[in-house]
N, CA and C atoms as an extended XYZ file, in Angstrom:
207
Properties=species:S:1:pos:R:3:atomname:S:1:resname:S:1:resid:I:1 pbc="F F F"
N        19.019        8.358      -17.876 N   MET     1
C        20.048        9.126      -17.210 CA  MET     1
C        20.689        8.294      -16.097 C   MET     1
N        21.659        8.880      -15.441 N   ALA     2
C        22.437        8.163      -14.430 CA  ALA     2
C        21.736        8.142      -13.076 C   ALA     2
N        22.058        7.112      -12.310 N   ARG     3
C        21.641        7.017      -10.916 CA  ARG     3
C        22.816        7.484      -10.081 C   ARG     3
N        22.617        8.511       -9.249 N   VAL     4
C        23.696        9.151       -8.503 CA  VAL     4
C        23.418        9.064       -7.006 C   VAL     4
N        24.451        8.731       -6.244 N   LEU     5
C        24.378        8.723       -4.789 CA  LEU     5
C        25.192        9.901       -4.277 C   LEU     5
N        24.536       10.792       -3.521 N   VAL     6
C        25.191       11.960       -2.942 CA  VAL     6
C        25.331       11.722       -1.440 C   VAL     6
N        26.574       11.731       -0.960 N   ILE     7
C        26.848       11.503        0.462 CA  ILE     7
C        27.476       12.764        1.032 C   ILE     7
N        26.770       13.396        1.956 N   ASP     8
C        27.292       14.621        2.567 CA  ASP     8
C        26.576       14.843        3.889 C   ASP     8
N        27.309       15.225        4.914 N   ASP     9
C        26.701       15.470        6.209 CA  ASP     9
C        26.024       16.839        6.279 C   ASP     9
N        26.235       17.686        5.278 N   ASP    10
C        25.613       19.002        5.234 CA  ASP    10
C        24.330       18.937        4.398 C   ASP    10
N        23.207       19.131        5.061 N   GLU    11
C        21.911       18.994        4.385 CA  GLU    11
C        21.742       20.002        3.255 C   GLU    11
N        22.216       21.223        3.441 N   VAL    12
C        22.077       22.252        2.405 CA  VAL    12
C        22.827       21.834        1.136 C   VAL    12
N        24.034       21.312        1.304 N   THR    13
C        24.823       20.864        0.151 CA  THR    13
C        24.128       19.710       -0.555 C   THR    13
N        23.667       18.714        0.216 N   ARG    14
C        22.959       17.573       -0.382 CA  ARG    14
C        21.750       18.032       -1.177 C   ARG    14
N        20.969       18.920       -0.597 N   THR    15
C        19.750       19.399       -1.249 CA  THR    15
C        20.079       20.152       -2.537 C   THR    15
N        21.088       20.994       -2.506 N   LEU    16
C        21.476       21.754       -3.691 CA  LEU    16
C        21.952       20.833       -4.811 C   LEU    16
N        22.828       19.877       -4.475 N   VAL    17
C        23.340       18.946       -5.484 CA  VAL    17
C        22.198       18.105       -6.044 C   VAL    17
N        21.297       17.649       -5.177 N   LYS    18
C        20.152       16.852       -5.633 CA  LYS    18
C        19.287       17.654       -6.592 C   LYS    18
N        18.997       18.902       -6.262 N   ARG    19
C        18.171       19.744       -7.135 CA  ARG    19
C        18.794       19.914       -8.514 C   ARG    19
N        20.087       20.176       -8.525 N   ILE    20
C        20.785       20.372       -9.803 CA  ILE    20
C        20.724       19.097      -10.643 C   ILE    20
N        21.056       17.964      -10.016 N   LEU    21
C        21.080       16.698      -10.750 CA  LEU    21
C        19.681       16.256      -11.161 C   LEU    21
N        18.696       16.449      -10.285 N   ASP    22
C        17.307       16.147      -10.644 CA  ASP    22
C        16.892       16.965      -11.862 C   ASP    22
N        17.285       18.226      -11.877 N   GLY    23
C        16.935       19.110      -12.982 CA  GLY    23
C        17.522       18.671      -14.316 C   GLY    23
N        18.613       17.912      -14.248 N   GLU    24
C        19.240       17.386      -15.458 CA  GLU    24
C        18.715       15.992      -15.819 C   GLU    24
N        17.746       15.506      -15.022 N   GLY    25
C        17.117       14.231      -15.336 CA  GLY    25
C        17.731       13.011      -14.667 C   GLY    25
N        18.680       13.215      -13.761 N   HIS    26
C        19.301       12.079      -13.071 CA  HIS    26
C        18.443       11.643      -11.889 C   HIS    26
N        18.582       10.387      -11.523 N   ARG    27
C        17.912        9.853      -10.333 CA  ARG    27
C        18.905        9.943       -9.185 C   ARG    27
N        18.532       10.620       -8.112 N   VAL    28
C        19.456       10.917       -7.028 CA  VAL    28
C        18.972       10.307       -5.727 C   VAL    28
N        19.906        9.632       -5.034 N   GLU    29
C        19.675        9.175       -3.669 CA  GLU    29
C        20.610        9.967       -2.776 C   GLU    29
N        20.171       10.223       -1.555 N   GLU    30
C        20.971       11.002       -0.618 CA  GLU    30
C        21.304       10.186        0.626 C   GLU    30
N        22.495       10.419        1.157 N   ALA    31
C        22.907        9.821        2.430 CA  ALA    31
C        23.518       10.919        3.288 C   ALA    31
N        23.158       10.932        4.573 N   HIS    32
C        23.646       11.984        5.466 CA  HIS    32
C        24.991       11.669        6.112 C   HIS    32
N        25.497       10.463        5.921 N   ASP    33
C        26.837       10.137        6.429 CA  ASP    33
C        27.398        8.939        5.664 C   ASP    33
N        28.658        8.625        5.933 N   GLY    34
C        29.323        7.549        5.206 CA  GLY    34
C        28.690        6.190        5.415 C   GLY    34
N        28.252        5.912        6.634 N   ALA    35
C        27.641        4.605        6.923 CA  ALA    35
C        26.352        4.415        6.121 C   ALA    35
N        25.520        5.450        6.092 N   GLU    36
C        24.285        5.351        5.314 CA  GLU    36
C        24.606        5.244        3.820 C   GLU    36
N        25.616        5.987        3.380 N   GLY    37
C        26.029        5.922        1.983 CA  GLY    37
C        26.451        4.523        1.578 C   GLY    37
N        27.238        3.870        2.427 N   LEU    38
C        27.674        2.504        2.118 CA  LEU    38
C        26.509        1.528        2.121 C   LEU    38
N        25.557        1.737        3.012 N   ARG    39
C        24.367        0.870        3.049 CA  ARG    39
C        23.592        1.001        1.734 C   ARG    39
N        23.367        2.238        1.286 N   LEU    40
C        22.654        2.453        0.030 CA  LEU    40
C        23.452        1.920       -1.154 C   LEU    40
N        24.754        2.102       -1.128 N   PHE    41
C        25.624        1.600       -2.193 CA  PHE    41
C        25.532        0.082       -2.278 C   PHE    41
N        25.501       -0.581       -1.137 N   GLY    42
C        25.435       -2.043       -1.099 CA  GLY    42
C        24.109       -2.595       -1.591 C   GLY    42
N        23.025       -1.851       -1.385 N   LYS    43
C        21.709       -2.303       -1.822 CA  LYS    43
C        21.567       -2.277       -3.338 C   LYS    43
N        22.092       -1.225       -3.960 N   ASN    44
C        21.935       -1.042       -5.401 CA  ASN    44
C        23.007       -0.054       -5.865 C   ASN    44
N        24.185       -0.542       -6.262 N   PRO    45
C        25.285        0.362       -6.621 CA  PRO    45
C        24.877        1.369       -7.701 C   PRO    45
N        25.145        2.656       -7.439 N   PRO    46
C        24.796        3.700       -8.396 CA  PRO    46
C        25.812        3.780       -9.532 C   PRO    46
N        25.490        4.587      -10.525 N   ASP    47
C        26.423        4.844      -11.618 CA  ASP    47
C        27.539        5.783      -11.167 C   ASP    47
N        27.228        6.670      -10.216 N   LEU    48
C        28.180        7.681       -9.761 CA  LEU    48
C        27.953        7.964       -8.289 C   LEU    48
N        29.045        8.132       -7.544 N   VAL    49
C        28.968        8.545       -6.142 CA  VAL    49
C        29.676        9.881       -5.997 C   VAL    49
N        28.968       10.848       -5.412 N   LEU    50
C        29.566       12.125       -5.042 CA  LEU    50
C        29.601       12.156       -3.524 C   LEU    50
N        30.810       12.207       -2.945 N   THR    51
C        30.910       12.156       -1.495 CA  THR    51
C        31.744       13.297       -0.944 C   THR    51
N        31.308       13.793        0.175 N   ASP    52
C        32.092       14.739        0.954 CA  ASP    52
C        33.283       13.968        1.514 C   ASP    52
N        34.401       14.615        1.679 N   ILE    53
C        35.569       13.955        2.259 CA  ILE    53
C        35.553       14.083        3.775 C   ILE    53
N        35.290       15.285        4.291 N   ASN    54
C        35.336       15.533        5.739 CA  ASN    54
C        33.957       15.358        6.353 C   ASN    54
N        33.743       14.154        6.913 N   MET    55
C        32.490       13.855        7.610 CA  MET    55
C        32.840       13.124        8.893 C   MET    55
N        32.003       13.277        9.920 N   PRO    56
C        32.235       12.509       11.149 CA  PRO    56
C        31.992       11.019       10.900 C   PRO    56
N        32.622       10.187       11.686 N   GLY    57
C        32.477        8.740       11.508 CA  GLY    57
C        33.244        8.293       10.282 C   GLY    57
N        32.570        7.617        9.372 N   LEU    58
C        33.206        7.218        8.115 CA  LEU    58
C        33.329        8.443        7.218 C   LEU    58
N        34.562        8.822        6.907 N   ASP    59
C        34.730        9.968        6.019 CA  ASP    59
C        34.724        9.505        4.561 C   ASP    59
N        34.863       10.444        3.650 N   GLY    60
C        34.809       10.126        2.231 CA  GLY    60
C        35.864        9.134        1.788 C   GLY    60
N        37.056        9.222        2.380 N   HIS    61
C        38.121        8.263        2.041 CA  HIS    61
C        37.707        6.842        2.426 C   HIS    61
N        37.113        6.710        3.618 N   ASP    62
C        36.646        5.391        4.077 CA  ASP    62
C        35.570        4.836        3.144 C   ASP    62
N        34.661        5.700        2.725 N   VAL    63
C        33.576        5.287        1.832 CA  VAL    63
C        34.150        4.777        0.511 C   VAL    63
N        35.088        5.529       -0.053 N   ILE    64
C        35.690        5.149       -1.332 CA  ILE    64
C        36.392        3.802       -1.204 C   ILE    64
N        37.197        3.645       -0.154 N   GLN    65
C        37.917        2.379        0.033 CA  GLN    65
C        36.961        1.209        0.218 C   GLN    65
N        35.936        1.388        1.028 N   ALA    66
C        34.995        0.294        1.290 CA  ALA    66
C        34.179       -0.065        0.047 C   ALA    66
N        33.866        0.917       -0.775 N   SER    67
C        33.046        0.647       -1.950 CA  SER    67
C        33.843       -0.065       -3.056 C   SER    67
N        35.158       -0.034       -2.966 N   MET    68
C        35.984       -0.668       -3.980 CA  MET    68
C        36.282       -2.121       -3.658 C   MET    68
N        35.856       -2.595       -2.497 N   LYS    69
C        36.116       -3.984       -2.100 CA  LYS    69
C        35.119       -4.925       -2.709 C   LYS    69
């Protein structure tokens, strides 16, 4: 199955998405903000990134742009 990175500053949302994806057999990593998400992305790029757009600091747009470089 796919390796998925979930980036969201809302813990409840991250936990719910992780549970759903885990239940489907995917391997899920979680990040609580854009900076942590980019760090995890840089260590081992996932097959899919699900990111919140509105987050403090690096928002989802920043994460998407930085990950495409």
